[in-house]
Amino acid sequence: MDKIRVLIADDHVLVREGLRKLLELSENIEIVTEVGDGQGAINIARKEKPDVILMDVNMPGTDGIVATRVIKKEFPAIHVIALTIYEDEEVVDMVRAGVSAYVLKDVAGSELIDTINRVMQGEVVIHPRVANRLVRELARNDKKKNDVRLTKRERDVLVLLVKGHTNKEMAEAMFISEKTVKNHLTSIFRKLGVKDRTQAAVYSLKNNIVGDEP
């Protein structure tokens, strides 16, 4: 059986050394190399195409979230296991980026090896404490979405905005003035917590604020 090729990405030398020693206990795991930042992980992924990447969440420069997004987009078959010293606030972002597992750095060696083997079999492994944080974060995000209260007019404006209409086109379609359209947009931006039209459109689509309304 071919060995599982693993890349270690962490900005702490001692952590990398510790992970290497743990993984060297397994006969079916081969360490490709070690890197100290997300860009390094991206570069090695492109060159070596490892089976699994142990990815630290918080690293200087390109962090684990960005690196995971890039790697999973270019190489969907590579399994990324997120590593953290605590239950990061970024847990939702890492899961959305496409990680196959999320474990804490104090994980036992046998458990880490088991996690690597499980993700290679297509499983998703989330540490219980991280899972609790994930559930809380998702619930909070849902509450934020539910808290968005747009008026009928604001919703109509947002639908047209998502479709790419200009202020003038919105005004003509809704039989209102461009100044009124601008006032609606100002209110929409405030309620959604965004700064411009692009952010409003992305937020709306991502959170299904207007969905696929005609």
mmCIF file of N, CA, C and O in Angstrom, residues 65-137:
data_model
loop_
_atom_site.group_PDB
_atom_site.id
_atom_site.type_symbol
_atom_site.label_atom_id
_atom_site.label_comp_id
_atom_site.label_asym_id
_atom_site.label_seq_id
_atom_site.Cartn_x
_atom_site.Cartn_y
_atom_site.Cartn_z
ATOM 1 N N ILE A 65 -6.670 29.929 6.364
ATOM 2 C CA ILE A 65 -7.960 30.023 5.685
ATOM 3 C C ILE A 65 -7.769 30.295 4.198
ATOM 4 O O ILE A 65 -8.306 29.593 3.341
ATOM 5 N N VAL A 66 -6.969 31.323 3.892
ATOM 6 C CA VAL A 66 -6.717 31.678 2.500
ATOM 7 C C VAL A 66 -6.000 30.545 1.775
ATOM 8 O O VAL A 66 -6.355 30.177 0.646
ATOM 9 N N ALA A 67 -4.988 29.977 2.431
ATOM 10 C CA ALA A 67 -4.228 28.888 1.818
ATOM 11 C C ALA A 67 -5.132 27.705 1.501
ATOM 12 O O ALA A 67 -5.030 27.090 0.432
ATOM 13 N N THR A 68 -6.032 27.377 2.430
ATOM 14 C CA THR A 68 -6.939 26.249 2.213
ATOM 15 C C THR A 68 -7.863 26.509 1.033
ATOM 16 O O THR A 68 -8.099 25.629 0.202
ATOM 17 N N ARG A 69 -8.397 27.722 0.937
ATOM 18 C CA ARG A 69 -9.282 28.061 -0.180
ATOM 19 C C ARG A 69 -8.569 27.878 -1.516
ATOM 20 O O ARG A 69 -9.116 27.305 -2.461
ATOM 21 N N VAL A 70 -7.336 28.390 -1.585
ATOM 22 C CA VAL A 70 -6.572 28.310 -2.832
ATOM 23 C C VAL A 70 -6.276 26.861 -3.188
ATOM 24 O O VAL A 70 -6.482 26.425 -4.325
ATOM 25 N N ILE A 71 -5.801 26.115 -2.206
ATOM 26 C CA ILE A 71 -5.418 24.724 -2.450
ATOM 27 C C ILE A 71 -6.618 23.871 -2.841
ATOM 28 O O ILE A 71 -6.556 23.068 -3.775
ATOM 29 N N LYS A 72 -7.730 24.036 -2.127
ATOM 30 C CA LYS A 72 -8.913 23.225 -2.426
ATOM 31 C C LYS A 72 -9.507 23.582 -3.787
ATOM 32 O O LYS A 72 -10.105 22.732 -4.446
ATOM 33 N N LYS A 73 -9.352 24.839 -4.195
ATOM 34 C CA LYS A 73 -9.855 25.240 -5.511
ATOM 35 C C LYS A 73 -9.020 24.612 -6.613
ATOM 36 O O LYS A 73 -9.546 24.138 -7.625
ATOM 37 N N GLU A 74 -7.692 24.594 -6.408
ATOM 38 C CA GLU A 74 -6.798 24.064 -7.435
ATOM 39 C C GLU A 74 -6.668 22.544 -7.369
ATOM 40 O O GLU A 74 -6.512 21.882 -8.402
ATOM 41 N N PHE A 75 -6.726 22.008 -6.145
ATOM 42 C CA PHE A 75 -6.531 20.563 -5.961
ATOM 43 C C PHE A 75 -7.597 20.009 -5.005
ATOM 44 O O PHE A 75 -7.313 19.752 -3.827
ATOM 45 N N PRO A 76 -8.810 19.818 -5.482
ATOM 46 C CA PRO A 76 -9.905 19.347 -4.617
ATOM 47 C C PRO A 76 -9.620 18.022 -3.916
ATOM 48 O O PRO A 76 -10.179 17.750 -2.856
ATOM 49 N N ALA A 77 -8.743 17.209 -4.495
ATOM 50 C CA ALA A 77 -8.473 15.883 -3.924
ATOM 51 C C ALA A 77 -7.562 15.930 -2.707
ATOM 52 O O ALA A 77 -7.486 14.965 -1.942
ATOM 53 N N ILE A 78 -6.862 17.061 -2.510
ATOM 54 C CA ILE A 78 -5.987 17.172 -1.345
ATOM 55 C C ILE A 78 -6.834 17.391 -0.097
ATOM 56 O O ILE A 78 -7.697 18.260 -0.060
ATOM 57 N N HIS A 79 -6.579 16.593 0.932
ATOM 58 C CA HIS A 79 -7.316 16.724 2.191
ATOM 59 C C HIS A 79 -6.565 17.689 3.115
ATOM 60 O O HIS A 79 -5.367 17.511 3.355
ATOM 61 N N VAL A 80 -7.267 18.690 3.623
ATOM 62 C CA VAL A 80 -6.663 19.651 4.545
ATOM 63 C C VAL A 80 -7.223 19.422 5.940
ATOM 64 O O VAL A 80 -8.439 19.387 6.135
ATOM 65 N N ILE A 81 -6.325 19.244 6.896
ATOM 66 C CA ILE A 81 -6.717 19.091 8.303
ATOM 67 C C ILE A 81 -6.307 20.366 9.031
ATOM 68 O O ILE A 81 -5.121 20.704 9.098
ATOM 69 N N ALA A 82 -7.281 21.097 9.538
ATOM 70 C CA ALA A 82 -7.007 22.349 10.245
ATOM 71 C C ALA A 82 -6.490 22.055 11.649
ATOM 72 O O ALA A 82 -7.026 21.209 12.358
ATOM 73 N N LEU A 83 -5.429 22.765 12.019
ATOM 74 C CA LEU A 83 -4.843 22.620 13.350
ATOM 75 C C LEU A 83 -4.939 23.937 14.102
ATOM 76 O O LEU A 83 -4.666 24.994 13.545
ATOM 77 N N THR A 84 -5.337 23.875 15.363
ATOM 78 C CA THR A 84 -5.411 25.087 16.168
ATOM 79 C C THR A 84 -5.126 24.752 17.617
ATOM 80 O O THR A 84 -5.302 23.614 18.062
ATOM 81 N N ILE A 85 -4.672 25.756 18.361
ATOM 82 C CA ILE A 85 -4.364 25.551 19.770
ATOM 83 C C ILE A 85 -5.592 25.758 20.640
ATOM 84 O O ILE A 85 -5.627 25.413 21.800
ATOM 85 N N TYR A 86 -6.627 26.341 20.052
ATOM 86 C CA TYR A 86 -7.889 26.547 20.760
ATOM 87 C C TYR A 86 -9.010 26.609 19.735
ATOM 88 O O TYR A 86 -8.762 26.517 18.534
ATOM 89 N N GLU A 87 -10.238 26.751 20.219
ATOM 90 C CA GLU A 87 -11.379 26.786 19.312
ATOM 91 C C GLU A 87 -11.475 28.164 18.672
ATOM 92 O O GLU A 87 -12.159 29.055 19.166
ATOM 93 N N ASP A 88 -10.774 28.355 17.550
ATOM 94 C CA ASP A 88 -10.717 29.649 16.872
ATOM 95 C C ASP A 88 -12.082 30.170 16.462
ATOM 96 O O ASP A 88 -12.984 29.400 16.157
ATOM 97 N N GLU A 89 -12.184 31.500 16.410
ATOM 98 C CA GLU A 89 -13.384 32.117 15.873
ATOM 99 C C GLU A 89 -13.499 31.823 14.377
ATOM 100 O O GLU A 89 -14.575 31.904 13.801
ATOM 101 N N GLU A 90 -12.351 31.473 13.759
ATOM 102 C CA GLU A 90 -12.328 31.225 12.320
ATOM 103 C C GLU A 90 -12.811 29.834 11.951
ATOM 104 O O GLU A 90 -12.703 29.425 10.801
ATOM 105 N N VAL A 91 -13.330 29.081 12.920
ATOM 106 C CA VAL A 91 -13.714 27.697 12.659
ATOM 107 C C VAL A 91 -14.684 27.587 11.489
ATOM 108 O O VAL A 91 -14.543 26.717 10.623
ATOM 109 N N VAL A 92 -15.667 28.479 11.420
ATOM 110 C CA VAL A 92 -16.650 28.427 10.333
ATOM 111 C C VAL A 92 -15.972 28.708 8.998
ATOM 112 O O VAL A 92 -16.245 28.036 7.996
ATOM 113 N N ASP A 93 -15.070 29.698 8.972
ATOM 114 C CA ASP A 93 -14.372 30.037 7.734
ATOM 115 C C ASP A 93 -13.519 28.872 7.244
ATOM 116 O O ASP A 93 -13.448 28.615 6.041
ATOM 117 N N MET A 94 -12.864 28.167 8.172
ATOM 118 C CA MET A 94 -12.032 27.029 7.776
ATOM 119 C C MET A 94 -12.886 25.892 7.234
ATOM 120 O O MET A 94 -12.535 25.247 6.240
ATOM 121 N N VAL A 95 -14.016 25.650 7.878
ATOM 122 C CA VAL A 95 -14.906 24.588 7.405
ATOM 123 C C VAL A 95 -15.440 24.943 6.020
ATOM 124 O O VAL A 95 -15.487 24.095 5.117
ATOM 125 N N ARG A 96 -15.828 26.201 5.838
ATOM 126 C CA ARG A 96 -16.332 26.635 4.533
ATOM 127 C C ARG A 96 -15.235 26.611 3.467
ATOM 128 O O ARG A 96 -15.516 26.469 2.279
ATOM 129 N N ALA A 97 -13.983 26.778 3.907
ATOM 130 C CA ALA A 97 -12.870 26.762 2.956
ATOM 131 C C ALA A 97 -12.638 25.362 2.398
ATOM 132 O O ALA A 97 -12.011 25.210 1.355
ATOM 133 N N GLY A 98 -13.152 24.354 3.114
ATOM 134 C CA GLY A 98 -13.066 23.003 2.576
ATOM 135 C C GLY A 98 -12.217 22.016 3.348
ATOM 136 O O GLY A 98 -11.789 21.004 2.784
ATOM 137 N N VAL A 99 -11.947 22.289 4.642
ATOM 138 C CA VAL A 99 -11.132 21.343 5.394
ATOM 139 C C VAL A 99 -11.860 20.014 5.576
ATOM 140 O O VAL A 99 -13.091 19.967 5.626
ATOM 141 N N SER A 100 -11.091 18.944 5.655
ATOM 142 C CA SER A 100 -11.656 17.610 5.866
ATOM 143 C C SER A 100 -11.734 17.271 7.352
ATOM 144 O O SER A 100 -12.477 16.371 7.744
ATOM 145 N N ALA A 101 -10.946 17.989 8.151
ATOM 146 C CA ALA A 101 -10.952 17.737 9.598
ATOM 147 C C ALA A 101 -10.488 18.983 10.328
ATOM 148 O O ALA A 101 -9.783 19.826 9.762
ATOM 149 N N TYR A 102 -10.892 19.088 11.585
ATOM 150 C CA TYR A 102 -10.514 20.227 12.416
ATOM 151 C C TYR A 102 -10.151 19.676 13.791
ATOM 152 O O TYR A 102 -11.021 19.183 14.513
ATOM 153 N N VAL A 103 -8.856 19.717 14.127
ATOM 154 C CA VAL A 103 -8.406 19.146 15.392
ATOM 155 C C VAL A 103 -7.585 20.155 16.183
ATOM 156 O O VAL A 103 -7.033 21.105 15.616
ATOM 157 N N LEU A 104 -7.512 19.957 17.482
ATOM 158 C CA LEU A 104 -6.719 20.821 18.342
ATOM 159 C C LEU A 104 -5.285 20.308 18.408
ATOM 160 O O LEU A 104 -5.033 19.109 18.262
ATOM 161 N N LYS A 105 -4.349 21.211 18.645
ATOM 162 C CA LYS A 105 -2.940 20.833 18.624
ATOM 163 C C LYS A 105 -2.526 19.948 19.795
ATOM 164 O O LYS A 105 -1.457 19.351 19.767
ATOM 165 N N ASP A 106 -3.375 19.873 20.806
ATOM 166 C CA ASP A 106 -3.048 18.988 21.929
ATOM 167 C C ASP A 106 -3.571 17.568 21.700
ATOM 168 O O ASP A 106 -3.616 16.746 22.614
ATOM 169 N N VAL A 107 -3.953 17.277 20.442
ATOM 170 C CA VAL A 107 -4.468 15.961 20.111
ATOM 171 C C VAL A 107 -3.375 14.903 20.323
ATOM 172 O O VAL A 107 -2.189 15.159 20.110
ATOM 173 N N ALA A 108 -3.771 13.726 20.772
ATOM 174 C CA ALA A 108 -2.831 12.628 20.972
ATOM 175 C C ALA A 108 -2.330 12.145 19.616
ATOM 176 O O ALA A 108 -3.027 12.244 18.605
ATOM 177 N N GLY A 109 -1.106 11.631 19.599
ATOM 178 C CA GLY A 109 -0.516 11.164 18.358
ATOM 179 C C GLY A 109 -1.364 10.118 17.657
ATOM 180 O O GLY A 109 -1.577 10.181 16.438
ATOM 181 N N SER A 110 -1.867 9.158 18.427
ATOM 182 C CA SER A 110 -2.678 8.092 17.837
ATOM 183 C C SER A 110 -3.966 8.654 17.226
ATOM 184 O O SER A 110 -4.433 8.185 16.196
ATOM 185 N N GLU A 111 -4.516 9.682 17.876
ATOM 186 C CA GLU A 111 -5.754 10.285 17.372
ATOM 187 C C GLU A 111 -5.502 11.052 16.084
ATOM 188 O O GLU A 111 -6.326 11.027 15.159
ATOM 189 N N LEU A 112 -4.356 11.731 15.999
ATOM 190 C CA LEU A 112 -4.016 12.473 14.792
ATOM 191 C C LEU A 112 -3.806 11.519 13.621
ATOM 192 O O LEU A 112 -4.291 11.761 12.510
ATOM 193 N N ILE A 113 -3.096 10.445 13.879
ATOM 194 C CA ILE A 113 -2.863 9.444 12.836
ATOM 195 C C ILE A 113 -4.190 8.837 12.381
ATOM 196 O O ILE A 113 -4.422 8.638 11.184
ATOM 197 N N ASP A 114 -5.061 8.568 13.339
ATOM 198 C CA ASP A 114 -6.378 8.022 13.010
ATOM 199 C C ASP A 114 -7.174 9.010 12.162
ATOM 200 O O ASP A 114 -7.857 8.617 11.209
ATOM 201 N N THR A 115 -7.069 10.303 12.497
ATOM 202 C CA THR A 115 -7.779 11.337 11.739
ATOM 203 C C THR A 115 -7.284 11.378 10.299
ATOM 204 O O THR A 115 -8.084 11.483 9.356
ATOM 205 N N ILE A 116 -5.971 11.286 10.113
ATOM 206 C CA ILE A 116 -5.399 11.294 8.764
ATOM 207 C C ILE A 116 -5.919 10.115 7.956
ATOM 208 O O ILE A 116 -6.318 10.255 6.800
ATOM 209 N N ASN A 117 -5.943 8.953 8.571
ATOM 210 C CA ASN A 117 -6.439 7.763 7.877
ATOM 211 C C ASN A 117 -7.929 7.885 7.545
ATOM 212 O O ASN A 117 -8.367 7.464 6.464
ATOM 213 N N ARG A 118 -8.679 8.498 8.439
ATOM 214 C CA ARG A 118 -10.120 8.626 8.229
ATOM 215 C C ARG A 118 -10.448 9.606 7.100
ATOM 216 O O ARG A 118 -11.336 9.355 6.291
ATOM 217 N N VAL A 119 -9.717 10.741 7.047
ATOM 218 C CA VAL A 119 -10.002 11.693 5.969
ATOM 219 C C VAL A 119 -9.613 11.110 4.613
ATOM 220 O O VAL A 119 -10.223 11.416 3.588
ATOM 221 N N MET A 120 -8.601 10.239 4.613
ATOM 222 C CA MET A 120 -8.203 9.588 3.365
ATOM 223 C C MET A 120 -9.294 8.638 2.874
ATOM 224 O O MET A 120 -9.364 8.298 1.698
ATOM 225 N N GLN A 121 -10.161 8.235 3.792
ATOM 226 C CA GLN A 121 -11.280 7.351 3.439
ATOM 227 C C GLN A 121 -12.552 8.152 3.147
ATOM 228 O O GLN A 121 -13.620 7.587 2.941
ATOM 229 N N GLY A 122 -12.413 9.474 3.146
ATOM 230 C CA GLY A 122 -13.542 10.320 2.795
ATOM 231 C C GLY A 122 -14.365 10.831 3.953
ATOM 232 O O GLY A 122 -15.405 11.464 3.750
ATOM 233 N N GLU A 123 -13.913 10.590 5.190
ATOM 234 C CA GLU A 123 -14.666 11.054 6.359
ATOM 235 C C GLU A 123 -14.336 12.506 6.691
ATOM 236 O O GLU A 123 -13.273 13.020 6.339
ATOM 237 N N VAL A 124 -15.248 13.158 7.380
ATOM 238 C CA VAL A 124 -15.026 14.494 7.918
ATOM 239 C C VAL A 124 -14.919 14.362 9.426
ATOM 240 O O VAL A 124 -15.799 13.786 10.065
ATOM 241 N N VAL A 125 -13.819 14.863 9.989
ATOM 242 C CA VAL A 125 -13.561 14.687 11.418
ATOM 243 C C VAL A 125 -13.439 16.057 12.095
ATOM 244 O O VAL A 125 -12.553 16.837 11.761
ATOM 245 N N ILE A 126 -14.337 16.338 13.015
ATOM 246 C CA ILE A 126 -14.319 17.603 13.753
ATOM 247 C C ILE A 126 -14.186 17.301 15.240
ATOM 248 O O ILE A 126 -14.995 16.560 15.800
ATOM 249 N N HIS A 127 -13.172 17.860 15.883
ATOM 250 C CA HIS A 127 -12.980 17.660 17.317
ATOM 251 C C HIS A 127 -14.235 18.126 18.061
ATOM 252 O O HIS A 127 -14.819 19.163 17.720
ATOM 253 N N PRO A 128 -14.676 17.362 19.079
ATOM 254 C CA PRO A 128 -15.915 17.704 19.809
ATOM 255 C C PRO A 128 -15.983 19.154 20.286
ATOM 256 O O PRO A 128 -17.019 19.812 20.147
ATOM 257 N N ARG A 129 -14.879 19.675 20.845
ATOM 258 C CA ARG A 129 -14.898 21.056 21.323
ATOM 259 C C ARG A 129 -15.041 22.040 20.166
ATOM 260 O O ARG A 129 -15.712 23.073 20.267
ATOM 261 N N VAL A 130 -14.417 21.712 19.049
ATOM 262 C CA VAL A 130 -14.539 22.555 17.869
ATOM 263 C C VAL A 130 -15.945 22.456 17.294
ATOM 264 O O VAL A 130 -16.523 23.443 16.833
ATOM 265 N N ALA A 131 -16.515 21.258 17.347
ATOM 266 C CA ALA A 131 -17.880 21.055 16.837
ATOM 267 C C ALA A 131 -18.863 21.918 17.617
ATOM 268 O O ALA A 131 -19.781 22.511 17.040
ATOM 269 N N ASN A 132 -18.665 22.009 18.933
ATOM 270 C CA ASN A 132 -19.538 22.843 19.760
ATOM 271 C C ASN A 132 -19.435 24.304 19.335
ATOM 272 O O ASN A 132 -20.433 25.020 19.249
ATOM 273 N N ARG A 133 -18.204 24.750 19.077
ATOM 274 C CA ARG A 133 -17.987 26.130 18.649
ATOM 275 C C ARG A 133 -18.626 26.359 17.280
ATOM 276 O O ARG A 133 -19.249 27.400 17.028
ATOM 277 N N LEU A 134 -18.501 25.377 16.404
ATOM 278 C CA LEU A 134 -19.068 25.478 15.066
ATOM 279 C C LEU A 134 -20.580 25.633 15.119
ATOM 280 O O LEU A 134 -21.156 26.478 14.436
ATOM 281 N N VAL A 135 -21.216 24.828 15.952
ATOM 282 C CA VAL A 135 -22.672 24.899 16.096
ATOM 283 C C VAL A 135 -23.088 26.269 16.616
ATOM 284 O O VAL A 135 -24.046 26.878 16.118
ATOM 285 N N ARG A 136 -22.345 26.791 17.610
ATOM 286 C CA ARG A 136 -22.665 28.113 18.166
ATOM 287 C C ARG A 136 -22.500 29.213 17.119
ATOM 288 O O ARG A 136 -23.331 30.112 17.000
ATOM 289 N N GLU A 137 -21.408 29.144 16.349
ATOM 290 C CA GLU A 137 -21.145 30.162 15.339
ATOM 291 C C GLU A 137 -22.201 30.146 14.238
ATOM 292 O O GLU A 137 -22.670 31.189 13.780
#
